[in-house]
Amino acid sequence: MESKQSELIRANSANIGAIKLELAGSDSHGLRPYVFETAWEVANKVGGIYTVIKTKAGVTVEELGDHYYLLGPYNEQCVRTEVEVIQPENKVISDVVTSMRERGVKVVVGRWLIDGYPQVILFDINSQRHLLADWKKELWDKTHISTTAVDTETDNAVLFGFIVTWFLGEFRHRIGEGDLVTAHFHEWLSAVGLIMTKMRSIDVATMFTTHATLLGRYLCAGHVDFYNNLPHEAGDRGIYHRYCLERGGASLADIFTTVSQITAVEAEHLLKKKPDVITPNGLNVVQFSALHEFQNLHAKSKDKIHEFVRGHFHGHFNFELDKTLYFFIAGRYEYYNKGADMFIESLARLNYMLQTSGSDITVVAFIIMPTKTNNFNVDSLKSQASTKQLRDIVNHIQGKMGLKLFEKALMGEIIEPNNLLDKNDVLQLKRCIYAAQRPQLPPVVTHNVVDSDGDPVLNHIRRVRLFNDHKDRVKVIFHPEFLSPTNALFSIDYEEFIRGCHLGVFPSYYEPWGYTPAECTVMGIPSVTTNLAGFGSFMGEQLEDPSSYGIYIVDRRYKGIDESIQELADVLFDFCKMSRRQRIIQRNRTERLSDLLDWKNLGIYYKKARYQALRKKHPEAFLGLSDEDTGVNEELKTDPANN
């Protein structure tokens, strides 16, 4: 099985490499277009698309060089920390920016301080808010899309879209006729730019990418049986105008893409448009020169988690850390969509299975999902402080004992064990031990949650009675805040935390892609996903036996919820039965999958989509060039596994 899986991975990499050669050949024919990638998340951290664009920029700059620009909204705080403001380096860009500034548009040009150092052009939408009514009227006159509803987000989308259209129109007018231009728009917030580019007949090839449909997110958040009952109306949810913009962008684009096969099904039903290309999301993978390096990082990061766990369970620390496994779920607080409900329910079943089997394994399950809090839980702070005090005293006593041993050894004597500790040392230790005793159980949450009584996660934990009791083999820690090295309670970077855990659990019901399991994979940490997650469906297509590589795919599409929960509980229980050596071998195999998720490979699909859009818009530019020259096929397959 090992050799067969390795051959399959090598074959997939070889296919991707072949595409790379074909597309590189197209550049030799002079087809290096200007590409303007537009998104609300350019140098503006508000959602997951920020991660997509930020991590993809490096390979795109490598491909297009100074012909690649990112267009986004001006956010002063983000610009101050992430962008180096410069004068435009391209003469045409400089002329366009100067022209727009003269007419009152605040435009900031700079370099985004990320991999690839890409050029960014940011527009302050508030500088043109006085034109909002006129632009809304033009949008209605040309498309009959009404944006009269009181909706600040839609107003911002209209302003942003029209300013981007203004910029593209000016650039197209000033650039040479022989130059090719592609404009790539992400999500409904940038769709107005695409729609108006088409309405004004600007000679630009267009792409539209949806990372998740609007209606899909709303329906799943409302607990609708989304996949078995796809409705076609958005009016009841007050987002019909947004839906129209999204559908307009998908319908008018020369090429429509989405990030996974599962989202393609969603888009075809809800947006009435089948995606032309599937463009999976990647990551910037750091390869280690030696296999043991990432295992060493796992051990170091795990020690940091050990420190926190010792403090959190201070006074009730009745389990061995060498026999403790760390599971976690992390992401936006979407209790149902992210599968937090299923995770907690499966933990309760796992707790019972470990107890009845007599297992000596303890599982500490972290739930990292931000919600509104007042401050740290006082009990959590006290237990961490008590642990630190005990450690300081033990370190002090340890130093004194070492000095005694050293001095006696210099005298040629061996000290009696009874003389190592003096009475004051014993007294100090007893005080700390007695002070550590507390009648209440270790808290299940590290912070004071504002709406504790109505919080879905806390209510579910109460319902299944996972209270960190002595007899529980599964302990739960809900950390309702993103992790940070500056966190006073749990000082650890998110990447370090992932590396220190044993298993990531992401049983999502609605997840168009899923960066969290992908991040686990590139760090060599096994993970659980589902066949309703883009990542899960992608890995299921790429690998014949994903579980042997530490990718566990739970069936949430064709099984009932109770069956899916039991399947997840069985996966977790089987993982707990693995030996330490088996887990090390599995982590090695998981880390070997990182090439499949590297932008250096997956960026090829965006490149194919751009050339497909250019060919559709300017077929004359491809005369005399075969599909092999450009890497653009007449019927581009939407399944990346078969490319």
JSON list of C-alpha atoms in Angstrom, two decimals, residues 327 346-352 354-355 361-365 466-469 471-476 576:
[
{"chain": "A", "resi": 327, "resn": "PHE", "atom": "CA", "xyz": [-7.02, 17.31, 20.09]},
{"chain": "A", "resi": 346, "resn": "SER", "atom": "CA", "xyz": [-18.19, 12.74, 19.83]},
{"chain": "A", "resi": 347, "resn": "LEU", "atom": "CA", "xyz": [-15.93, 13.70, 22.76]},
{"chain": "A", "resi": 348, "resn": "ALA", "atom": "CA", "xyz": [-18.66, 12.58, 25.17]},
{"chain": "A", "resi": 349, "resn": "ARG", "atom": "CA", "xyz": [-18.84, 9.21, 23.41]},
{"chain": "A", "resi": 350, "resn": "LEU", "atom": "CA", "xyz": [-15.05, 8.96, 23.33]},
{"chain": "A", "resi": 351, "resn": "ASN", "atom": "CA", "xyz": [-14.96, 9.63, 27.08]},
{"chain": "A", "resi": 352, "resn": "TYR", "atom": "CA", "xyz": [-17.31, 6.70, 27.67]},
{"chain": "A", "resi": 354, "resn": "LEU", "atom": "CA", "xyz": [-12.04, 5.20, 27.02]},
{"chain": "A", "resi": 355, "resn": "GLN", "atom": "CA", "xyz": [-13.56, 4.65, 30.48]},
{"chain": "A", "resi": 361, "resn": "ILE", "atom": "CA", "xyz": [-4.90, 7.54, 27.77]},
{"chain": "A", "resi": 362, "resn": "THR", "atom": "CA", "xyz": [-6.16, 11.03, 28.60]},
{"chain": "A", "resi": 363, "resn": "VAL", "atom": "CA", "xyz": [-7.43, 13.38, 25.89]},
{"chain": "A", "resi": 364, "resn": "VAL", "atom": "CA", "xyz": [-7.33, 17.14, 26.38]},
{"chain": "A", "resi": 365, "resn": "ALA", "atom": "CA", "xyz": [-9.63, 18.70, 23.76]},
{"chain": "A", "resi": 466, "resn": "LEU", "atom": "CA", "xyz": [-17.83, 17.03, 30.33]},
{"chain": "A", "resi": 467, "resn": "PHE", "atom": "CA", "xyz": [-16.82, 18.94, 33.49]},
{"chain": "A", "resi": 468, "resn": "ASN", "atom": "CA", "xyz": [-13.15, 17.84, 33.76]},
{"chain": "A", "resi": 469, "resn": "ASP", "atom": "CA", "xyz": [-13.97, 15.44, 36.57]},
{"chain": "A", "resi": 471, "resn": "LYS", "atom": "CA", "xyz": [-12.80, 10.09, 36.36]},
{"chain": "A", "resi": 472, "resn": "ASP", "atom": "CA", "xyz": [-13.13, 11.74, 32.92]},
{"chain": "A", "resi": 473, "resn": "ARG", "atom": "CA", "xyz": [-10.64, 10.47, 30.35]},
{"chain": "A", "resi": 474, "resn": "VAL", "atom": "CA", "xyz": [-11.56, 13.41, 28.11]},
{"chain": "A", "resi": 475, "resn": "LYS", "atom": "CA", "xyz": [-10.90, 16.90, 29.44]},
{"chain": "A", "resi": 476, "resn": "VAL", "atom": "CA", "xyz": [-12.25, 20.01, 27.69]},
{"chain": "A", "resi": 576, "resn": "CYS", "atom": "CA", "xyz": [-6.11, 6.91, 20.99]}
]
